[in-house]
């Protein structure tokens, strides 16, 4: 996971929570209108769509939306952008192989919380370009990107979140790993941290969200490029700050 | 340059063609054609043809209807309870069913209305429904308007691979390979 140069800093036992103010609320989702079911995705919110039957669908409009639901895994993914093109799998034309998105890209994925905890895990991201490999359940997003993930904290008290920005990101939905690449600035908030959370930066940050609490791996190409600032909540609610620079 | 179009309108009073009832059992077989019902169905048929690349005439449009009217010059026909076939390069690409059809040679357009269903032939499995469709033969384009619904279910597919609606309008080519909404 940590390749090549630099110093590797492994933080284990950081995140894992819910409580994200803007998390998905399926009840509040607008009822699809002007919907096109294309393979195993649903296109809505478009102003125009061009379909090459059996091959692809190109949709445009500022709120063009692709929804992909996986009933077996109880997970869902929503991608929004100004321009999106969905391609059917050549050998399985009732499934979409990938979706290419461009312009004000927004992603939101939801799945059951990791570690068997109650509630859901939500991953959000924004960027300028993205490719969602539906068959591989992999999202590649070009930046600058912002990201946020949250789910219930271990023990069921509060939520744990991670959010920040980076040059690009890869979200492996199948492995439940979020990789943030290039000038990463991130903040982790857990019931054990102060409200401002712990901050860290690096050239690459991999967040393994399949574990609860999350496992975070920070990679840097030069010592001065990595920074971790852990702020833990004290019993009397006075934050104890410790800064570690690598 | 506009290609010459050969357009013919045939008003046929067919004895025993199409949906005629089964002839009653008869014992005389010497001249069975003379024993068919005199008039089982009155059918109107409109057919357009156009020269192909080899110069031979090839079908472009066929419409059959139970009732209708064709102008004396054969340029325009208004048909009721019609079924038809759209061709491209001589090959049947789609069929349609419509309560009302107007075929106009001058503009090389066909307008079907009253609730139209179009089904693709090659590739098969595409069905489109709309209140009205207009077919522009020269550009091989079809514009569907009003409560447009579409579905693509290839033969043997477990489920539809594409479906949606209602849309105000949709445009597609004669062979229904490309579709544009709105």
Tab-separated table of C-alpha atoms in Angstrom:
chain	number	residue	atom	x	y	z
A	1	UNK	CA	0.000	0.000	0.000
A	2	UNK	CA	2.838	2.369	0.786
A	3	UNK	CA	4.985	2.393	-2.284
A	4	UNK	CA	8.381	3.788	-2.827
A	5	UNK	CA	9.632	6.900	-1.237
A	6	UNK	CA	9.275	8.380	2.055
A	7	UNK	CA	7.964	7.798	5.421
A	8	UNK	CA	4.984	5.670	6.158
A	9	UNK	CA	2.787	6.477	8.967
A	10	UNK	CA	0.174	4.015	9.914
A	11	UNK	CA	-2.661	5.007	12.089
A	12	UNK	CA	-4.815	2.219	13.259
A	13	UNK	CA	-7.983	2.762	15.066
A	14	UNK	CA	-9.012	6.110	13.830
A	15	UNK	CA	-12.312	6.608	12.206
A	16	UNK	CA	-15.657	4.889	11.834
A	17	UNK	CA	-18.870	6.774	12.436
A	18	UNK	CA	-22.054	8.321	11.289
A	19	UNK	CA	-23.663	11.677	12.070
A	20	UNK	CA	-22.747	13.434	8.880
A	21	UNK	CA	-25.062	16.347	8.650
A	22	UNK	CA	-25.902	15.938	5.001
A	23	UNK	CA	-26.079	12.216	4.815
A	24	UNK	CA	-28.349	10.435	2.408
A	25	UNK	CA	-31.988	10.284	3.240
A	26	UNK	CA	-33.723	7.945	0.851
A	27	UNK	CA	-37.104	9.216	1.959
A	28	UNK	CA	-36.190	12.707	0.806
A	29	UNK	CA	-34.924	11.628	-2.610
A	30	UNK	CA	-36.983	13.127	-5.414
A	31	UNK	CA	-39.194	10.719	-7.255
A	32	UNK	CA	-37.546	9.872	-10.553
A	33	UNK	CA	-39.107	11.608	-13.483
A	34	UNK	CA	-38.139	11.326	-17.094
A	35	UNK	CA	-36.177	8.293	-16.115
A	36	UNK	CA	-34.334	5.992	-18.433
A	37	UNK	CA	-33.440	2.553	-17.180
A	38	UNK	CA	-30.294	1.640	-19.038
A	39	UNK	CA	-28.837	-1.741	-18.219
A	40	UNK	CA	-28.666	-1.848	-14.440
A	41	UNK	CA	-28.544	1.912	-13.876
A	42	UNK	CA	-31.167	4.644	-13.918
A	43	UNK	CA	-30.621	7.984	-15.625
A	44	UNK	CA	-32.608	10.980	-14.380
A	45	UNK	CA	-32.338	14.750	-14.208
A	46	UNK	CA	-30.956	15.083	-17.714
A	47	UNK	CA	-31.923	17.683	-20.261
A	48	UNK	CA	-30.902	15.600	-23.233
A	49	UNK	CA	-29.858	12.022	-23.765
A	50	UNK	CA	-28.512	10.268	-26.815
A	51	UNK	CA	-28.756	6.488	-26.814
A	52	UNK	CA	-26.884	4.156	-29.100
A	53	UNK	CA	-29.075	1.145	-28.497
A	54	UNK	CA	-27.223	-1.772	-27.036
A	55	UNK	CA	-24.072	0.305	-26.602
A	56	UNK	CA	-24.129	3.605	-24.737
A	57	UNK	CA	-26.193	6.477	-23.375
A	58	UNK	CA	-24.843	10.022	-23.272
A	59	UNK	CA	-26.787	12.371	-21.002
A	60	UNK	CA	-26.279	16.091	-20.483
A	61	UNK	CA	-27.670	18.698	-18.124
A	62	UNK	CA	-26.381	20.203	-14.889
A	63	UNK	CA	-28.250	17.738	-12.695
A	64	UNK	CA	-27.808	14.624	-14.737
A	65	UNK	CA	-27.928	11.727	-12.312
A	66	UNK	CA	-26.976	8.078	-12.489
A	67	UNK	CA	-28.266	5.778	-9.766
A	68	UNK	CA	-26.992	2.263	-9.322
A	69	UNK	CA	-28.534	0.049	-6.704
A	70	UNK	CA	-27.191	-3.291	-5.580
A	71	UNK	CA	-30.033	-5.034	-3.805
A	72	UNK	CA	-27.959	-8.045	-2.839
A	73	UNK	CA	-25.395	-5.901	-1.019
A	74	UNK	CA	-27.945	-3.340	0.132
A	75	UNK	CA	-25.746	-0.640	-1.323
A	76	UNK	CA	-26.353	2.232	-3.674
A	77	UNK	CA	-24.264	4.687	-5.641
A	78	UNK	CA	-25.288	8.023	-7.105
A	79	UNK	CA	-23.185	9.961	-9.578
A	80	UNK	CA	-24.149	13.439	-10.753
A	81	UNK	CA	-22.439	15.606	-13.364
A	82	UNK	CA	-23.067	17.911	-16.294
A	83	UNK	CA	-22.140	15.240	-18.812
A	84	UNK	CA	-22.298	11.511	-18.314
A	85	UNK	CA	-21.879	8.599	-20.667
A	86	UNK	CA	-22.789	5.065	-19.667
A	87	UNK	CA	-21.434	2.104	-21.599
A	88	UNK	CA	-23.029	-1.323	-21.588
A	89	UNK	CA	-20.837	-4.362	-21.074
A	90	UNK	CA	-20.225	-5.803	-24.550
A	91	UNK	CA	-20.789	-9.372	-23.401
A	92	UNK	CA	-23.576	-8.615	-20.940
A	93	UNK	CA	-25.744	-5.891	-22.441
A	94	UNK	CA	-28.149	-5.753	-19.533
A	95	UNK	CA	-25.362	-4.453	-17.301
A	96	UNK	CA	-23.448	-1.204	-17.440
A	97	UNK	CA	-19.690	-1.597	-17.604
A	98	UNK	CA	-18.737	1.974	-16.744
A	99	UNK	CA	-19.990	5.528	-16.457
A	100	UNK	CA	-17.829	8.486	-17.443
A	101	UNK	CA	-18.699	11.798	-15.796
A	102	UNK	CA	-17.440	15.290	-16.449
A	103	UNK	CA	-18.213	18.702	-15.010
A	104	UNK	CA	-19.187	19.354	-11.416
A	105	UNK	CA	-19.035	15.686	-10.537
A	106	UNK	CA	-20.702	14.562	-7.336
A	107	UNK	CA	-20.624	11.051	-5.957
A	108	UNK	CA	-22.436	9.446	-3.086
A	109	UNK	CA	-22.263	5.835	-2.050
A	110	UNK	CA	-24.183	4.198	0.748
A	111	UNK	CA	-23.837	0.742	2.239
A	112	UNK	CA	-24.398	-1.023	5.556
A	113	UNK	CA	-21.963	0.068	8.245
A	114	UNK	CA	-18.781	-1.936	8.519
A	115	UNK	CA	-18.118	-4.434	11.278
A	116	UNK	CA	-21.744	-5.390	11.547
A	117	UNK	CA	-22.659	-2.104	13.210
A	118	UNK	CA	-26.161	-0.770	12.826
A	119	UNK	CA	-26.740	2.085	10.415
A	120	UNK	CA	-25.094	2.933	7.142
A	121	UNK	CA	-21.755	4.045	5.848
A	122	UNK	CA	-21.875	6.989	3.469
A	123	UNK	CA	-19.095	8.137	1.168
A	124	UNK	CA	-19.334	11.434	-0.653
A	125	UNK	CA	-17.018	13.110	-3.099
A	126	UNK	CA	-16.840	15.956	-5.572
A	127	UNK	CA	-14.488	16.524	-8.460
A	128	UNK	CA	-14.180	17.634	-12.039
A	129	UNK	CA	-14.061	14.222	-13.741
A	130	UNK	CA	-14.822	10.674	-12.774
A	131	UNK	CA	-15.081	7.186	-14.134
A	132	UNK	CA	-17.286	4.739	-12.287
A	133	UNK	CA	-16.536	1.148	-13.210
A	134	UNK	CA	-19.865	-0.331	-12.357
A	135	UNK	CA	-18.814	-3.914	-12.984
A	136	UNK	CA	-15.700	-3.561	-10.806
A	137	UNK	CA	-17.452	-1.267	-8.316
A	138	UNK	CA	-14.610	1.191	-8.543
A	139	UNK	CA	-14.721	4.984	-8.768
A	140	UNK	CA	-11.827	7.077	-10.033
A	141	UNK	CA	-12.267	10.804	-9.489
A	142	UNK	CA	-10.083	13.612	-10.803
A	143	UNK	CA	-9.723	16.779	-8.913
A	144	UNK	CA	-9.302	18.833	-7.154
A	145	UNK	CA	-11.627	16.672	-5.164
A	146	UNK	CA	-13.334	16.878	-1.827
A	147	UNK	CA	-14.384	13.813	0.059
A	148	UNK	CA	-16.251	12.761	3.151
A	149	UNK	CA	-17.132	9.445	4.702
A	150	UNK	CA	-18.961	8.625	7.854
A	151	UNK	CA	-20.640	5.798	9.706
A	152	UNK	CA	-21.567	4.769	13.245
A	153	UNK	CA	-18.651	4.621	15.649
A	154	UNK	CA	-17.747	1.306	17.235
A	155	UNK	CA	-19.922	0.666	20.228
A	156	UNK	CA	-22.816	2.524	18.742
A	157	UNK	CA	-22.105	5.876	20.417
A	158	UNK	CA	-21.773	8.759	17.998
A	159	UNK	CA	-20.301	8.720	14.543
A	160	UNK	CA	-16.864	8.778	13.069
A	161	UNK	CA	-16.062	10.782	9.981
A	162	UNK	CA	-13.226	11.537	7.640
A	163	UNK	CA	-13.262	14.426	5.208
A	164	UNK	CA	-10.917	16.721	3.351
A	165	UNK	CA	-9.462	17.285	-0.096
A	166	UNK	CA	-6.920	15.848	-2.507
A	167	UNK	CA	-5.841	15.997	-6.126
A	168	UNK	CA	-7.660	12.784	-6.967
A	169	UNK	CA	-9.287	9.808	-5.346
A	170	UNK	CA	-10.031	6.172	-5.970
A	171	UNK	CA	-12.902	4.546	-4.118
A	172	UNK	CA	-12.846	0.780	-4.318
A	173	UNK	CA	-16.379	-0.036	-3.362
A	174	UNK	CA	-15.722	-3.759	-3.546
A	175	UNK	CA	-12.868	-3.610	-1.031
A	176	UNK	CA	-14.330	-0.608	0.762
A	177	UNK	CA	-11.060	1.292	0.521
A	178	UNK	CA	-10.835	5.021	-0.184
A	179	UNK	CA	-7.488	6.151	-1.616
A	180	UNK	CA	-6.746	9.868	-1.665
A	181	UNK	CA	-3.821	10.881	-3.807
A	182	UNK	CA	-1.871	14.110	-4.164
A	183	UNK	CA	-1.636	16.878	-1.590
A	184	UNK	CA	-4.070	15.201	0.761
A	185	UNK	CA	-5.514	17.216	3.616
A	186	UNK	CA	-7.852	15.248	5.822
A	187	UNK	CA	-9.648	15.491	9.122
A	188	UNK	CA	-10.826	12.591	11.215
A	189	UNK	CA	-13.445	13.022	13.882
A	190	UNK	CA	-14.363	10.245	16.278
A	191	UNK	CA	-16.015	10.137	19.675
A	192	UNK	CA	-12.492	10.005	21.096
A	193	UNK	CA	-11.290	13.208	19.384
A	194	UNK	CA	-12.204	16.798	19.962
A	195	UNK	CA	-14.947	18.276	17.873
A	196	UNK	CA	-12.331	19.616	15.473
A	197	UNK	CA	-10.930	16.136	15.074
A	198	UNK	CA	-7.454	15.045	14.132
A	199	UNK	CA	-5.832	16.340	10.984
A	200	UNK	CA	-3.297	14.705	8.752
A	201	UNK	CA	-1.707	15.395	5.397
A	202	UNK	CA	0.375	13.454	2.944
A	203	UNK	CA	0.884	12.497	-0.648
A	204	UNK	CA	-1.381	9.520	-0.392
A	205	UNK	CA	-3.867	8.410	2.197
A	206	UNK	CA	-5.577	5.039	2.062
A	207	UNK	CA	-8.571	4.605	4.302
A	208	UNK	CA	-9.658	1.016	4.793
A	209	UNK	CA	-13.296	1.409	5.669
A	210	UNK	CA	-13.979	-2.296	5.820
A	211	UNK	CA	-12.649	-2.285	9.367
A	212	UNK	CA	-14.377	-0.554	12.218
A	213	UNK	CA	-12.626	1.523	13.366
A	214	UNK	CA	-11.045	2.446	10.056
A	215	UNK	CA	-7.439	1.799	9.222
A	216	UNK	CA	-5.641	4.808	7.766
A	217	UNK	CA	-2.318	4.596	5.960
A	218	UNK	CA	-0.499	7.821	5.101
A	219	UNK	CA	2.316	7.852	2.553
A	220	UNK	CA	4.623	10.773	1.798
A	221	UNK	CA	7.400	11.298	-0.708
A	222	UNK	CA	9.385	13.646	1.543
A	223	UNK	CA	9.431	14.073	5.331
A	224	UNK	CA	8.179	17.633	5.223
A	225	UNK	CA	5.113	16.593	3.270
A	226	UNK	CA	3.549	14.499	5.992
A	227	UNK	CA	1.836	15.814	9.082
A	228	UNK	CA	-0.439	14.321	11.708
A	229	UNK	CA	-2.172	16.258	14.425
A	230	UNK	CA	-4.125	14.102	16.831
A	231	UNK	CA	-6.464	15.828	19.230
A	232	UNK	CA	-7.947	13.504	21.802
A	233	UNK	CA	-10.816	14.395	24.052
A	234	UNK	CA	-9.948	14.340	27.736
A	235	UNK	CA	-12.364	13.059	30.346
A	236	UNK	CA	-12.925	16.625	31.551
A	237	UNK	CA	-13.424	17.674	27.921
A	238	UNK	CA	-10.160	19.600	27.721
A	239	UNK	CA	-8.413	18.734	24.500
A	240	UNK	CA	-4.912	17.394	24.682
A	241	UNK	CA	-3.053	18.229	21.536
A	242	UNK	CA	-0.089	16.317	20.245
A	243	UNK	CA	1.576	17.102	16.962
A	244	UNK	CA	3.780	14.685	15.166
A	245	UNK	CA	5.705	15.813	12.115
A	246	UNK	CA	7.492	13.469	9.795
B	1	UNK	CA	-29.744	16.124	-55.050
B	2	UNK	CA	-33.143	14.733	-54.521
B	3	UNK	CA	-33.473	11.186	-55.644
B	4	UNK	CA	-36.436	10.293	-57.770
B	5	UNK	CA	-39.084	8.529	-55.854
B	6	UNK	CA	-41.516	6.150	-57.341
B	7	UNK	CA	-44.650	6.267	-55.298
B	8	UNK	CA	-47.649	4.221	-55.909
B	9	UNK	CA	-50.887	3.999	-54.170
B	10	UNK	CA	-52.880	0.932	-54.701
B	11	UNK	CA	-56.413	0.749	-53.662
B	12	UNK	CA	-57.224	-2.842	-53.666
B	13	UNK	CA	-60.469	-4.494	-53.159
B	14	UNK	CA	-59.106	-7.855	-52.393
B	15	UNK	CA	-61.151	-10.918	-52.342
B	16	UNK	CA	-59.927	-13.116	-49.583
B	17	UNK	CA	-56.595	-11.442	-48.851
B	18	UNK	CA	-55.225	-10.522	-45.481
B	19	UNK	CA	-57.622	-11.110	-42.657
B	20	UNK	CA	-60.257	-12.934	-44.550
B	21	UNK	CA	-62.250	-15.581	-42.749
B	22	UNK	CA	-61.493	-19.181	-43.471
B	23	UNK	CA	-63.387	-20.345	-46.474
B	24	UNK	CA	-66.237	-22.652	-45.682
B	25	UNK	CA	-65.595	-26.289	-46.298
B	26	UNK	CA	-66.605	-27.189	-49.789
B	27	UNK	CA	-66.589	-30.382	-51.629
B	28	UNK	CA	-65.935	-28.962	-55.042
B	29	UNK	CA	-62.239	-28.414	-55.691
B	30	UNK	CA	-62.073	-28.013	-59.381
B	31	UNK	CA	-61.844	-24.213	-59.269
B	32	UNK	CA	-61.339	-23.249	-55.623
B	33	UNK	CA	-60.388	-19.648	-56.368
B	34	UNK	CA	-63.822	-19.059	-57.759
B	35	UNK	CA	-65.405	-20.225	-54.526
B	36	UNK	CA	-63.712	-17.669	-52.275
B	37	UNK	CA	-65.966	-15.076	-50.693
B	38	UNK	CA	-66.525	-12.251	-53.067
B	39	UNK	CA	-65.366	-9.514	-50.664
B	40	UNK	CA	-63.845	-10.497	-47.365
B	41	UNK	CA	-61.718	-7.424	-46.737
B	42	UNK	CA	-61.378	-4.066	-48.318
B	43	UNK	CA	-57.762	-3.077	-47.961
B	44	UNK	CA	-55.894	0.031	-48.935
B	45	UNK	CA	-52.230	-0.273	-49.610
B	46	UNK	CA	-49.737	2.513	-50.067
B	47	UNK	CA	-46.270	1.689	-51.227
B	48	UNK	CA	-43.276	3.894	-51.821
B	49	UNK	CA	-40.280	2.745	-53.756
B	50	UNK	CA	-36.956	4.338	-54.522
B	51	UNK	CA	-34.038	3.349	-56.719
B	52	UNK	CA	-31.259	1.576	-54.891
B	53	UNK	CA	-27.558	1.816	-55.540
B	54	UNK	CA	-27.871	-0.606	-58.413
B	55	UNK	CA	-30.713	1.379	-59.946
B	56	UNK	CA	-33.343	-1.171	-59.122
B	57	UNK	CA	-36.432	-0.094	-57.311
B	58	UNK	CA	-36.488	-1.079	-53.686
B	59	UNK	CA	-39.198	-0.650	-51.082
B	60	UNK	CA	-39.171	2.408	-48.881
B	61	UNK	CA	-42.591	2.351	-47.255
B	62	UNK	CA	-45.567	0.079	-47.159
B	63	UNK	CA	-48.825	0.894	-45.436
B	64	UNK	CA	-51.954	-1.173	-45.285
B	65	UNK	CA	-55.217	0.061	-43.914
B	66	UNK	CA	-58.747	-1.069	-43.472
B	67	UNK	CA	-60.156	2.230	-44.605
B	68	UNK	CA	-58.912	5.403	-46.147
B	69	UNK	CA	-58.662	7.755	-49.036
B	70	UNK	CA	-55.981	8.261	-51.627
B	71	UNK	CA	-55.936	11.370	-53.762
B	72	UNK	CA	-56.378	10.858	-57.479
B	73	UNK	CA	-52.843	11.897	-58.267
B	74	UNK	CA	-51.596	9.276	-55.844
B	75	UNK	CA	-49.468	11.720	-53.930
B	76	UNK	CA	-51.223	11.672	-50.600
B	77	UNK	CA	-53.170	9.143	-48.675
B	78	UNK	CA	-55.146	9.329	-45.471
B	79	UNK	CA	-55.480	5.907	-43.942
B	80	UNK	CA	-57.304	4.539	-40.958
B	81	UNK	CA	-56.481	1.548	-38.798
B	82	UNK	CA	-53.178	1.218	-40.536
B	83	UNK	CA	-50.166	-0.999	-40.237
B	84	UNK	CA	-46.958	-0.278	-42.041
B	85	UNK	CA	-43.328	-1.063	-42.599
B	86	UNK	CA	-40.432	1.371	-42.843
B	87	UNK	CA	-37.498	0.393	-45.020
B	88	UNK	CA	-33.972	1.595	-45.360
B	89	UNK	CA	-31.788	0.584	-48.251
B	90	UNK	CA	-34.424	-1.882	-49.265
B	91	UNK	CA	-34.530	-3.699	-45.944
B	92	UNK	CA	-37.485	-3.695	-43.603
B	93	UNK	CA	-36.351	-1.987	-40.389
B	94	UNK	CA	-39.462	-1.215	-38.391
B	95	UNK	CA	-43.173	-1.804	-38.363
B	96	UNK	CA	-45.858	0.430	-36.955
B	97	UNK	CA	-49.525	0.361	-36.056
B	98	UNK	CA	-51.597	3.538	-35.916
B	99	UNK	CA	-55.259	4.555	-36.003
B	100	UNK	CA	-54.540	7.342	-38.490
B	101	UNK	CA	-51.812	7.702	-41.094
B	102	UNK	CA	-51.173	10.440	-43.625
B	103	UNK	CA	-48.576	9.759	-46.291
B	104	UNK	CA	-47.484	12.745	-48.351
B	105	UNK	CA	-45.159	12.282	-51.226
B	106	UNK	CA	-44.521	15.984	-51.826
B	107	UNK	CA	-42.838	16.363	-48.470
B	108	UNK	CA	-41.810	12.713	-48.308
B	109	UNK	CA	-43.299	12.458	-44.884
B	110	UNK	CA	-45.541	10.071	-43.099
B	111	UNK	CA	-47.501	11.144	-40.057
B	112	UNK	CA	-49.070	8.483	-37.859
B	113	UNK	CA	-51.297	9.547	-35.005
B	114	UNK	CA	-53.897	8.487	-32.513
B	115	UNK	CA	-51.543	6.335	-30.456
B	116	UNK	CA	-48.740	4.761	-32.420
B	117	UNK	CA	-46.634	1.696	-31.699
B	118	UNK	CA	-43.365	1.208	-33.560
B	119	UNK	CA	-41.379	-2.026	-33.362
B	120	UNK	CA	-37.924	-2.560	-34.736
B	121	UNK	CA	-37.185	-5.459	-37.055
B	122	UNK	CA	-33.426	-5.294	-37.335
B	123	UNK	CA	-32.142	-5.035	-34.712
B	124	UNK	CA	-35.215	-6.618	-33.114
B	125	UNK	CA	-36.623	-5.949	-29.691
B	126	UNK	CA	-37.193	-2.189	-29.635
B	127	UNK	CA	-40.707	-0.921	-29.030
B	128	UNK	CA	-41.680	2.735	-29.005
B	129	UNK	CA	-45.067	4.182	-28.231
B	130	UNK	CA	-46.205	7.755	-28.757
B	131	UNK	CA	-49.262	9.772	-29.555
B	132	UNK	CA	-47.819	10.822	-32.906
B	133	UNK	CA	-44.832	9.978	-35.027
B	134	UNK	CA	-43.529	11.735	-38.122
B	135	UNK	CA	-41.229	9.872	-40.462
B	136	UNK	CA	-38.959	11.878	-42.757
B	137	UNK	CA	-37.961	9.438	-45.449
B	138	UNK	CA	-35.171	11.497	-46.967
B	139	UNK	CA	-33.303	11.941	-43.691
B	140	UNK	CA	-34.335	8.535	-42.317
B	141	UNK	CA	-35.513	10.225	-39.150
B	142	UNK	CA	-38.542	9.625	-37.000
B	143	UNK	CA	-39.823	12.150	-34.495
B	144	UNK	CA	-42.147	10.820	-31.824
B	145	UNK	CA	-44.268	13.247	-29.848
B	146	UNK	CA	-46.535	13.005	-26.850
B	147	UNK	CA	-46.224	10.486	-24.022
B	148	UNK	CA	-43.289	8.751	-25.602
B	149	UNK	CA	-42.375	5.433	-24.011
B	150	UNK	CA	-39.624	3.178	-25.184
B	151	UNK	CA	-38.341	-0.265	-24.397
B	152	UNK	CA	-35.574	-2.463	-25.700
B	153	UNK	CA	-35.706	-6.138	-24.919
B	154	UNK	CA	-33.506	-8.156	-27.239
B	155	UNK	CA	-34.707	-11.664	-28.073
B	156	UNK	CA	-33.709	-14.028	-25.304
B	157	UNK	CA	-32.939	-11.265	-22.826
B	158	UNK	CA	-34.053	-11.847	-19.257
B	159	UNK	CA	-35.419	-8.348	-19.001
B	160	UNK	CA	-35.555	-5.074	-20.834
B	161	UNK	CA	-32.107	-3.532	-21.177
B	162	UNK	CA	-33.574	-0.109	-21.795
B	163	UNK	CA	-36.901	1.409	-20.915
B	164	UNK	CA	-38.245	4.777	-19.962
B	165	UNK	CA	-40.808	7.478	-20.329
B	166	UNK	CA	-42.947	9.387	-20.580
B	167	UNK	CA	-41.112	11.940	-22.677
B	168	UNK	CA	-42.530	14.846	-24.592
B	169	UNK	CA	-40.624	13.827	-27.672
B	170	UNK	CA	-37.913	11.577	-28.981
B	171	UNK	CA	-36.055	11.289	-32.259
B	172	UNK	CA	-34.641	8.142	-33.751
B	173	UNK	CA	-33.436	6.790	-37.045
B	174	UNK	CA	-35.420	4.505	-39.283
B	175	UNK	CA	-33.623	1.409	-38.084
B	176	UNK	CA	-34.025	2.521	-34.446
B	177	UNK	CA	-30.355	2.228	-33.592
B	178	UNK	CA	-29.904	5.719	-32.228
B	179	UNK	CA	-32.345	7.590	-30.066
B	180	UNK	CA	-32.325	11.160	-28.819
B	181	UNK	CA	-34.410	12.699	-26.042
B	182	UNK	CA	-35.884	15.334	-25.662
